[in-house]
Coordinates of C-alpha atoms in Angstrom, one line a residue:
M803 CA 0.0 0.2 -0.1
S804 CA 1.5 3.1 -1.3
D805 CA 1.2 6.4 1.0
I806 CA 0.5 8.4 -2.5
V807 CA -1.8 7.3 -4.5
D808 CA -3.5 9.2 -7.5
N809 CA -0.7 12.3 -6.1
L810 CA -3.2 12.3 -2.9
P811 CA -2.4 11.7 1.0
N812 CA -3.5 7.8 1.6
I813 CA -6.6 9.0 3.1
F814 CA -8.9 6.6 1.6
A815 CA -10.1 4.6 4.1
Q816 CA -12.6 1.8 3.9
A817 CA -16.2 1.8 5.1
N818 CA -15.6 -0.3 8.1
E819 CA -11.7 -0.6 8.0
F820 CA -11.0 0.0 12.0
K821 CA -12.4 -1.7 14.5
A822 CA -13.7 -1.6 18.4
A823 CA -12.7 -4.5 18.8
K824 CA -10.5 -4.4 21.7
K825 CA -6.3 -5.4 21.0
G826 CA -5.1 -6.9 23.5
K827 CA -2.0 -6.3 25.2
L828 CA 0.7 -5.0 22.8
Y829 CA 3.3 -3.4 24.7
S830 CA 3.4 -5.0 28.4
P831 CA 4.6 -8.3 26.7
C832 CA 7.6 -7.4 25.0
S833 CA 8.4 -4.2 27.9
N834 CA 11.6 -5.1 30.0
V835 CA 9.8 -2.9 32.8
D836 CA 9.9 -4.9 36.7
F837 CA 6.9 -3.7 36.9
K838 CA 6.4 -5.4 40.2
K839 CA 9.5 -3.2 41.9
V840 CA 8.1 0.6 40.1
R841 CA 7.2 2.8 42.7
S842 CA 7.1 5.2 40.3
S843 CA 6.1 6.5 36.6
F844 CA 6.2 8.9 33.6
G845 CA 5.5 10.4 29.8
I846 CA 6.5 12.5 27.8
A847 CA 3.9 12.5 24.5
L848 CA 5.8 14.8 21.6
H849 CA 3.2 16.9 19.4
M850 CA 3.9 17.6 15.4
H851 CA 1.9 19.6 13.0
Q852 CA 3.0 21.5 10.4
P853 CA -0.8 23.2 8.1
T854 CA -0.6 22.5 4.8
I855 CA -1.5 25.4 2.2
P856 CA -1.5 26.8 -0.9
A857 CA 1.0 28.7 -1.9
G858 CA 3.7 28.9 -4.3
G859 CA 3.6 31.5 -6.5
G860 CA 1.7 34.9 -6.5
D861 CA -2.0 33.8 -7.5
L862 CA -3.3 31.8 -4.0
C863 CA -6.4 30.5 -6.5
S864 CA -3.7 28.6 -9.2
A865 CA -0.9 27.2 -6.1
G866 CA -0.4 23.8 -5.6
L867 CA -0.9 21.9 -2.0
V868 CA 2.3 22.5 0.3
S869 CA 3.5 21.5 4.0
N870 CA 3.7 25.0 5.9
L871 CA 7.7 23.5 6.6
Q872 CA 8.1 23.7 2.4
N873 CA 7.3 27.0 2.2
M874 CA 9.5 28.1 5.1
F875 CA 12.6 26.7 3.4
E876 CA 11.6 28.5 1.0
N877 CA 10.7 31.6 2.4
Q878 CA 14.5 31.8 4.7
G879 CA 14.0 35.5 5.4
I880 CA 10.6 35.5 6.6
G881 CA 9.4 36.0 10.9
D882 CA 11.3 33.1 11.6
N883 CA 10.9 30.9 9.1
H884 CA 14.7 30.3 9.4
N885 CA 13.7 27.3 12.8
A886 CA 12.4 25.7 9.0
G887 CA 15.5 23.1 9.3
V888 CA 15.8 22.5 13.2
F889 CA 12.5 21.8 13.0
F890 CA 12.6 19.2 10.4
W891 CA 15.8 17.6 12.2
C892 CA 13.5 18.1 15.6
Y893 CA 11.1 15.3 13.2
Q894 CA 13.2 12.6 13.6
R895 CA 15.2 13.0 16.2
M896 CA 14.4 10.1 18.0
A897 CA 14.2 7.8 15.0
E898 CA 18.6 8.6 15.8
I899 CA 17.9 9.1 19.8
I900 CA 16.0 6.1 20.9
P901 CA 18.1 3.1 19.0
N902 CA 21.9 5.4 20.6
L903 CA 20.0 4.9 24.3
V904 CA 19.3 1.4 23.1
K905 CA 22.7 0.2 22.6
E906 CA 23.9 2.3 25.4
G907 CA 21.4 -0.7 27.8
K908 CA 19.5 1.7 28.5
S909 CA 15.4 2.1 28.7
P910 CA 14.0 4.9 26.9
R911 CA 10.6 6.2 26.6
V912 CA 8.6 8.6 24.2
M913 CA 4.9 8.8 22.4
L914 CA 4.7 10.3 19.0
D915 CA 1.7 12.4 17.8
Y916 CA 2.3 13.9 14.3
S917 CA -0.9 15.0 12.6
G918 CA -1.5 13.9 8.9
N919 CA -0.9 17.7 7.4
L920 CA 3.0 16.8 8.7
L921 CA 2.8 13.1 8.1
W922 CA 2.2 14.4 4.0
G923 CA 4.4 16.9 4.3
L924 CA 7.1 14.9 5.4
R925 CA 6.3 12.4 2.1
Q926 CA 7.4 15.8 0.0
I927 CA 10.6 17.2 1.3
N928 CA 13.9 15.3 0.8
G929 CA 12.3 12.1 -1.2
G930 CA 10.7 11.4 2.5
Q931 CA 13.9 10.6 3.9
A932 CA 12.3 11.9 7.5
L933 CA 9.8 9.4 7.1
E934 CA 12.2 6.0 6.2
N935 CA 14.1 7.2 9.4
L936 CA 11.1 7.3 11.1
K937 CA 10.5 3.5 10.0
K938 CA 13.5 2.4 11.9
I939 CA 11.2 2.7 15.7
T940 CA 8.1 2.5 14.8
C941 CA 8.8 -1.3 13.2
D942 CA 11.8 -2.5 14.1
K943 CA 10.8 -5.0 16.6
A944 CA 14.5 -3.4 18.8
Y945 CA 12.9 -0.3 19.2
Y946 CA 9.4 0.6 18.7
P947 CA 8.9 -1.3 22.0
Y948 CA 9.8 1.4 23.2
V949 CA 7.9 4.4 20.8
E950 CA 4.3 4.4 20.7
W951 CA 2.8 6.3 17.9
L952 CA -0.8 8.3 19.4
G953 CA -3.9 8.5 17.7
T954 CA -5.1 12.3 16.2
M955 CA -7.2 13.9 13.8
W956 CA -6.0 13.7 10.9
S957 CA -5.8 17.8 10.1
H958 CA -5.0 18.5 13.2
S959 CA -9.3 19.7 13.4
V960 CA -9.8 20.5 16.6
V961 CA -13.7 18.3 17.8
T962 CA -15.7 21.4 19.2
S963 CA -15.4 23.6 15.3
T964 CA -15.3 20.4 13.3
P965 CA -18.5 19.6 12.1
V966 CA -19.8 15.8 13.7
P967 CA -20.5 14.2 10.4
D968 CA -16.1 15.0 10.0
I969 CA -15.3 13.4 13.6
K970 CA -14.6 10.3 12.1
L971 CA -13.9 11.0 8.6
H972 CA -10.9 12.9 10.0
M973 CA -10.0 9.6 13.1
T974 CA -10.4 6.7 9.5
A975 CA -8.2 8.9 7.8
F976 CA -5.1 9.5 10.0
R977 CA -5.3 5.1 11.0
H978 CA -5.5 4.9 7.5
H979 CA -2.5 6.8 6.4
F980 CA -0.5 6.1 8.7
A981 CA -1.2 2.8 8.1
S982 CA 0.1 3.3 4.6
I983 CA 3.7 5.0 5.9
F984 CA 4.5 2.3 8.7
G985 CA 2.0 -0.6 7.5
K986 CA -0.4 -2.1 9.3
E987 CA 1.6 -4.2 11.9
A988 CA 2.6 -0.9 12.8
E989 CA -0.3 0.8 13.0
E990 CA -2.4 -1.9 14.9
R991 CA -0.6 -0.8 18.1
I992 CA -2.1 2.8 17.6
K993 CA -3.6 2.7 20.7
G994 CA -3.9 6.3 22.3
F995 CA -4.9 9.2 21.2
S996 CA -4.1 13.2 21.8
A997 CA -7.0 15.8 20.6
P998 CA -5.3 18.7 18.7
E999 CA -4.6 21.4 20.6
M1000 CA -5.5 19.2 23.9
H1001 CA -9.7 19.7 23.4
L1002 CA -12.2 17.8 24.9
P1003 CA -15.8 19.1 23.3
I1004 CA -18.0 20.1 26.5
H1005 CA -21.1 19.7 25.1
P1006 CA -22.5 16.7 25.9
D1007 CA -23.7 15.6 22.3
V1008 CA -21.3 16.5 21.3
C1009 CA -18.7 14.7 23.7
Y1010 CA -21.1 11.6 23.1
E1011 CA -20.3 10.9 19.7
Y1012 CA -16.5 12.2 20.2
I1013 CA -16.0 9.1 21.6
K1014 CA -18.0 6.8 20.1
A1015 CA -16.6 7.2 17.1
L1016 CA -12.7 6.8 18.8
K1017 CA -14.0 3.6 20.1
E1018 CA -15.4 2.6 16.8
C1019 CA -12.3 3.9 15.4
G1020 CA -10.6 1.1 17.7
Y1021 CA -8.8 3.7 20.6
E1022 CA -8.6 2.6 23.7
W1023 CA -7.6 5.6 25.6
L1024 CA -7.2 9.7 25.4
M1025 CA -4.7 11.5 26.9
V1026 CA -6.3 14.6 28.0
Q1027 CA -6.3 18.3 30.8
E1028 CA -6.7 18.2 33.7
H1029 CA -8.9 21.2 33.7
T1030 CA -10.8 20.0 30.7
I1031 CA -13.3 17.4 33.0
E1032 CA -14.9 17.0 36.5
Y1033 CA -16.2 14.1 38.5
L1034 CA -19.2 13.5 37.9
N1035 CA -20.4 15.1 41.0
G1036 CA -18.7 18.7 39.8
H1037 CA -16.0 18.4 41.8
G1038 CA -12.4 18.9 40.6
I1039 CA -9.1 16.7 40.0
N1040 CA -8.1 15.6 42.9
N1041 CA -6.5 12.4 42.1
P1042 CA -4.8 13.0 38.5
H1043 CA -2.2 10.5 38.5
F1044 CA -3.6 7.9 37.7
P1045 CA -5.9 6.8 35.9
H1046 CA -9.9 7.2 35.2
K1047 CA -13.2 6.9 33.2
L1048 CA -14.4 9.7 30.8
V1049 CA -18.3 8.9 30.7
A1050 CA -19.8 10.9 27.7
K1051 CA -23.3 11.3 27.7
N1052 CA -26.3 12.7 25.2
S1053 CA -29.2 14.1 25.0
L1054 CA -31.0 10.4 24.8
G1055 CA -29.3 9.2 28.0
Q1056 CA -26.8 6.6 26.6
S1057 CA -23.4 6.8 27.4
Q1058 CA -20.7 6.5 25.8
E1059 CA -16.7 5.3 28.0
I1060 CA -13.4 5.9 27.4
T1061 CA -10.0 5.7 29.9
V1062 CA -8.5 8.3 30.0
L1063 CA -4.9 9.6 31.4
I1064 CA -4.4 12.9 32.5
K1065 CA -1.7 14.8 31.0
T1066 CA -1.9 18.0 34.3
Q1067 CA -1.0 22.3 34.4
G1068 CA -1.1 24.1 31.9
S1069 CA 0.6 24.5 28.0
D1070 CA 4.1 25.2 29.3
T1071 CA 6.8 23.5 26.5
K1072 CA 9.2 24.0 29.1
L1073 CA 7.8 21.0 31.1
V1074 CA 8.5 18.5 28.6
A1075 CA 11.7 20.0 27.3
Q1076 CA 13.4 19.9 31.1
M1077 CA 11.8 16.6 31.5
Q1078 CA 9.4 17.7 34.4
P1079 CA 7.2 15.4 34.6
L1080 CA 10.6 12.6 35.0
A1081 CA 11.0 15.0 38.8
E1082 CA 7.4 15.0 39.6
A1083 CA 7.5 11.1 39.6
R1084 CA 10.7 11.3 42.0
G1085 CA 8.6 12.3 44.3
L1086 CA 5.8 10.3 44.2
S1087 CA 4.7 6.5 45.2
G1088 CA 2.4 4.1 44.4
Q1089 CA -1.3 4.1 46.2
E1090 CA -4.1 2.2 46.4
Y1091 CA -6.1 2.8 43.9
C1092 CA -8.8 0.2 42.2
G1093 CA -7.8 -1.6 45.6
K1094 CA -4.5 -2.0 44.9
M1095 CA -1.6 -0.4 45.6
V1096 CA -1.1 1.5 42.3
P1097 CA 2.2 3.3 41.2
P1098 CA 1.5 6.8 39.9
F1099 CA 1.3 8.1 36.1
V1100 CA 3.2 11.1 35.7
C1101 CA 1.7 12.7 31.9
Q1102 CA 3.4 15.9 29.8
I1103 CA 3.0 16.5 26.2
G1104 CA 4.5 19.3 24.3
D1105 CA 5.3 20.8 21.4
G1106 CA 8.3 18.6 19.3
E1107 CA 9.4 21.3 17.6
N1108 CA 8.1 25.1 18.9
G1109 CA 9.8 27.0 20.5
G1110 CA 14.1 27.3 21.9
V1111 CA 13.5 24.9 24.6
M1112 CA 12.3 22.2 22.4
M1113 CA 14.6 22.8 19.9
N1114 CA 17.8 23.4 22.6
E1115 CA 17.2 22.3 25.3
F1116 CA 15.2 19.0 25.2
T1117 CA 17.9 16.5 23.3
P1118 CA 20.5 17.0 26.2
M1119 CA 17.5 16.6 28.9
Y1120 CA 16.4 13.4 27.1
I1121 CA 19.1 11.8 27.1
Q1122 CA 20.5 12.7 30.4
S1123 CA 17.0 12.1 32.4
I1124 CA 17.1 8.0 30.9
Q1125 CA 20.9 7.3 31.0
S1126 CA 19.9 8.3 34.8
I1127 CA 16.9 5.7 35.4
G1128 CA 16.4 1.8 35.0
I1129 CA 13.6 -0.5 35.1
E1130 CA 12.6 -0.2 38.7
G1131 CA 11.9 1.9 41.1
T1132 CA 10.8 5.4 39.2
V1133 CA 10.6 4.7 35.2
A1134 CA 10.3 6.0 32.3
L1135 CA 6.9 4.2 30.0
N1136 CA 4.3 5.5 28.0
G1137 CA 1.0 5.1 27.6
S1138 CA -0.7 1.5 26.8
E1139 CA 2.1 -0.1 28.9
Y1140 CA 0.8 1.1 31.6
L1141 CA -2.0 0.5 31.5
E1142 CA -1.4 -2.8 30.2
F1143 CA 0.6 -3.1 33.3
L1144 CA -2.4 -1.8 35.7
E1145 CA -4.4 -4.7 33.7
D1146 CA -1.7 -7.1 34.5
M1147 CA -2.2 -6.5 38.1
G1148 CA -5.9 -7.0 38.2
V1149 CA -7.0 -3.6 38.0
N1150 CA -9.8 -3.3 35.7
P1151 CA -11.1 -0.6 33.2
A1152 CA -14.1 -0.1 34.7
D1153 CA -13.9 0.2 37.7
F1154 CA -11.1 3.3 37.0
T1155 CA -12.9 6.9 38.8
A1156 CA -15.8 8.2 36.8
V1157 CA -15.2 12.4 35.3
Q1158 CA -16.9 13.8 32.3
P1159 CA -15.6 17.2 30.3
I1160 CA -16.0 20.4 33.1
S1161 CA -19.4 21.8 32.9
Q1162 CA -21.7 19.3 32.2
H1163 CA -22.7 18.6 36.1
R1164 CA -24.1 22.5 35.7
I1165 CA -25.5 21.4 32.7
W1166 CA -27.3 17.9 33.5
E1167 CA -28.5 19.7 37.4
K1168 CA -31.0 21.2 34.4
V1169 CA -32.4 18.5 32.8
K1170 CA -34.8 16.4 33.5
D1171 CA -36.1 14.2 31.1
F1172 CA -34.1 12.4 28.4
G1173 CA -35.3 13.1 24.7
P1174 CA -33.7 14.5 21.7
Q1175 CA -33.4 18.4 22.5
A1176 CA -32.5 17.8 26.2
V1177 CA -29.2 18.7 26.8
N1178 CA -29.8 22.7 24.6
K1179 CA -32.9 23.1 26.2
A1180 CA -30.6 23.0 29.6
I1181 CA -27.9 25.2 27.9
Q1182 CA -29.9 28.1 27.2
E1183 CA -31.9 28.0 29.7
L1184 CA -28.2 27.7 31.8
Q1185 CA -26.9 30.9 28.9
K1186 CA -30.0 32.7 29.8
A1187 CA -30.0 33.0 33.9
D1188 CA -25.5 33.0 32.8
P1189 CA -24.8 34.8 29.6
S1190 CA -20.3 33.5 30.4
F1191 CA -21.6 30.0 30.3
N1192 CA -19.5 28.6 27.6
L1193 CA -18.6 25.2 25.5
D1194 CA -15.9 26.3 23.8
K1195 CA -12.6 26.4 25.9
G1196 CA -11.6 22.7 27.1
S1197 CA -8.6 22.5 25.0
W1198 CA -4.1 23.7 26.4
T1199 CA -5.8 27.0 28.4
S1200 CA -9.0 28.0 29.0
D1201 CA -8.5 31.7 27.3
R1202 CA -8.6 30.5 23.8
D1203 CA -12.6 30.2 22.5
W1204 CA -12.1 27.9 19.3
V1205 CA -15.8 29.1 17.7
K1206 CA -16.4 33.0 18.3
G1207 CA -15.2 35.5 16.4
Y1208 CA -13.7 33.2 13.7
D1209 CA -17.0 33.3 11.4
Q1210 CA -15.4 34.1 8.1
V1211 CA -13.7 30.4 8.0
L1212 CA -16.5 28.4 10.3
D1213 CA -19.1 29.9 7.2
P1214 CA -17.4 28.7 4.9
I1215 CA -16.6 25.0 6.3
N1216 CA -19.6 24.4 7.2
Q1217 CA -21.3 24.9 4.2
L1218 CA -18.7 23.2 2.4
S1219 CA -19.0 20.1 5.0
A1220 CA -23.1 19.7 4.5
N1221 CA -22.7 20.2 0.6
F1222 CA -20.0 17.3 0.3
H1223 CA -21.8 14.7 3.0
Q1224 CA -25.4 15.9 0.6
K1225 CA -23.1 14.5 -2.5
F1226 CA -21.6 11.7 -1.4
D1227 CA -23.3 9.8 1.5
H1228 CA -25.7 7.4 -0.3
A1229 CA -25.0 4.5 -1.4
S1230 CA -23.7 5.0 -4.6
T1231 CA -20.6 7.2 -4.2
D1232 CA -17.8 5.2 -5.7
R1233 CA -15.1 7.1 -3.4
N1234 CA -12.6 6.1 -5.2
S1235 CA -13.2 8.7 -8.2
H1236 CA -10.6 10.7 -8.0
A1237 CA -13.7 14.2 -7.2
Y1238 CA -14.3 11.8 -4.1
K1239 CA -10.8 11.9 -2.9
E1240 CA -10.3 15.5 -3.9
A1241 CA -13.5 17.0 -2.2
L1242 CA -12.4 14.7 0.8
L1243 CA -9.1 15.6 0.7
Y1244 CA -10.3 20.0 1.2
L1245 CA -13.0 19.1 3.2
L1246 CA -10.1 18.0 5.9
L1247 CA -7.7 20.4 5.4
S1248 CA -9.8 23.5 5.7
Q1249 CA -10.6 22.2 9.2
T1250 CA -7.0 22.7 10.2
S1251 CA -6.2 24.5 13.6
C1252 CA -4.4 26.9 12.6
F1253 CA -6.7 28.9 10.5
R1254 CA -7.9 29.7 13.6
Y1255 CA -5.5 30.1 15.9
W1256 CA -3.7 32.5 13.7
G1257 CA -6.9 34.9 13.6
Q1258 CA -8.5 37.1 10.5
G1259 CA -5.3 37.7 7.1
I1260 CA -3.6 35.6 5.1
W1261 CA -4.5 32.2 7.3
T1262 CA -7.8 32.5 7.3
D1263 CA -7.6 33.1 3.4
Y1264 CA -6.0 30.4 2.4
A1265 CA -8.5 28.6 4.4
K1266 CA -11.6 30.8 2.2
E1267 CA -9.6 29.2 -0.9
L1268 CA -9.3 25.7 0.4
C1269 CA -13.2 25.2 0.3
R1270 CA -13.2 27.4 -2.4
R1271 CA -11.5 24.8 -4.4
G1272 CA -13.8 21.8 -2.7
M1273 CA -17.1 23.3 -3.2
Q1274 CA -15.5 23.8 -7.4
I1275 CA -15.4 19.8 -7.2
I1276 CA -18.2 19.2 -5.1
E1277 CA -20.6 21.0 -7.9
K1278 CA -18.8 19.3 -10.2
V1279 CA -20.1 16.0 -10.2
K1280 CA -23.0 14.8 -10.8

């Protein structure tokens, strides 16, 4: 299977390609850690992303689709584009660091979160050499036990501002694209999910569909930000170093559950760059949880390339930290490895403490009876009594609203999504046609978070142009 089909990234998954069935233990059986002798543990994840943009030449309407990283290479004198080479190195440096540490007899761990945009972009640059380098730690049995890839939304779209019918399209596109690059066996090892901007939808109906889609796509756990969840009684989290169970309930009273690992604190890249999780884990020890003495897990994620600390400080700090630990006491673990060890101990995920998205307790207090509009009516009541009540801020930080103020972009995106599904959501659709593949690509690309994060200007122009192209393709389909 090739990762480029008809000059497009291979994101074209078949219906029901990914099963919801539990995958069994894939990490603890091949781990070198003696979990019975573990007092505490930590795990770090590196988030990597570059958007795909229409660039090259003076006319936006005829510009080709390139990675923003490629655009940085070609325009070194603009802004911080001089960092392109460093970014490119950061995207592949773990392929060198992990094997070197393993050869030293050390026990490194890292979780990797790469957007589909970035994977496609890396294929376009230097003949895809970065992807070939990453295959070593992804496919070679000597190294992949130390590296866990996480799934994500293919085009780095924030869930709340993604039309609900498109959420699963991003998930399946990522898994299929990943398999086309690294192989099906490597794709089947993906159990955890890392949401763009650490976003967790607060609206109960959207969250229900989100968790349902995750499980249907074969995901077993989700990483969440500490301040985006609450206990079912509305109280804040007081035990973040242990896995929890996210309960997503909708207006009809239906529910979905998924295990969550909690990232503590805010979006400070220095936490990962300076290996703060290891320092924190060293001050912790086992506690009783679900009837067992369980070692805690300090979980952090940060941009893997962005900012001086990640570009310059992370590599030596990571190597030094891994060289200072072993396979007992305080150890490095990946998320699925930790969860599998808990299951080996007899800790049942069904017994994890239940949580829900932040502010849902206030919503459910207003719901008197389940029904199609039960949640929306409750939200309207809350907003009438408290105009500041907001559903759009469950992400890295609590000060960014991912919906309000971006109508210029969201309106075309929503229209493109509606037209796409009206045209293609029927049994006779030829999903192997070039028109369908192109339309799907533009649909997903238009929803990249960067087009909203950076506000008005060229970034919203990019999004509107992607939407225009998608609409043009759909209008030509008979």
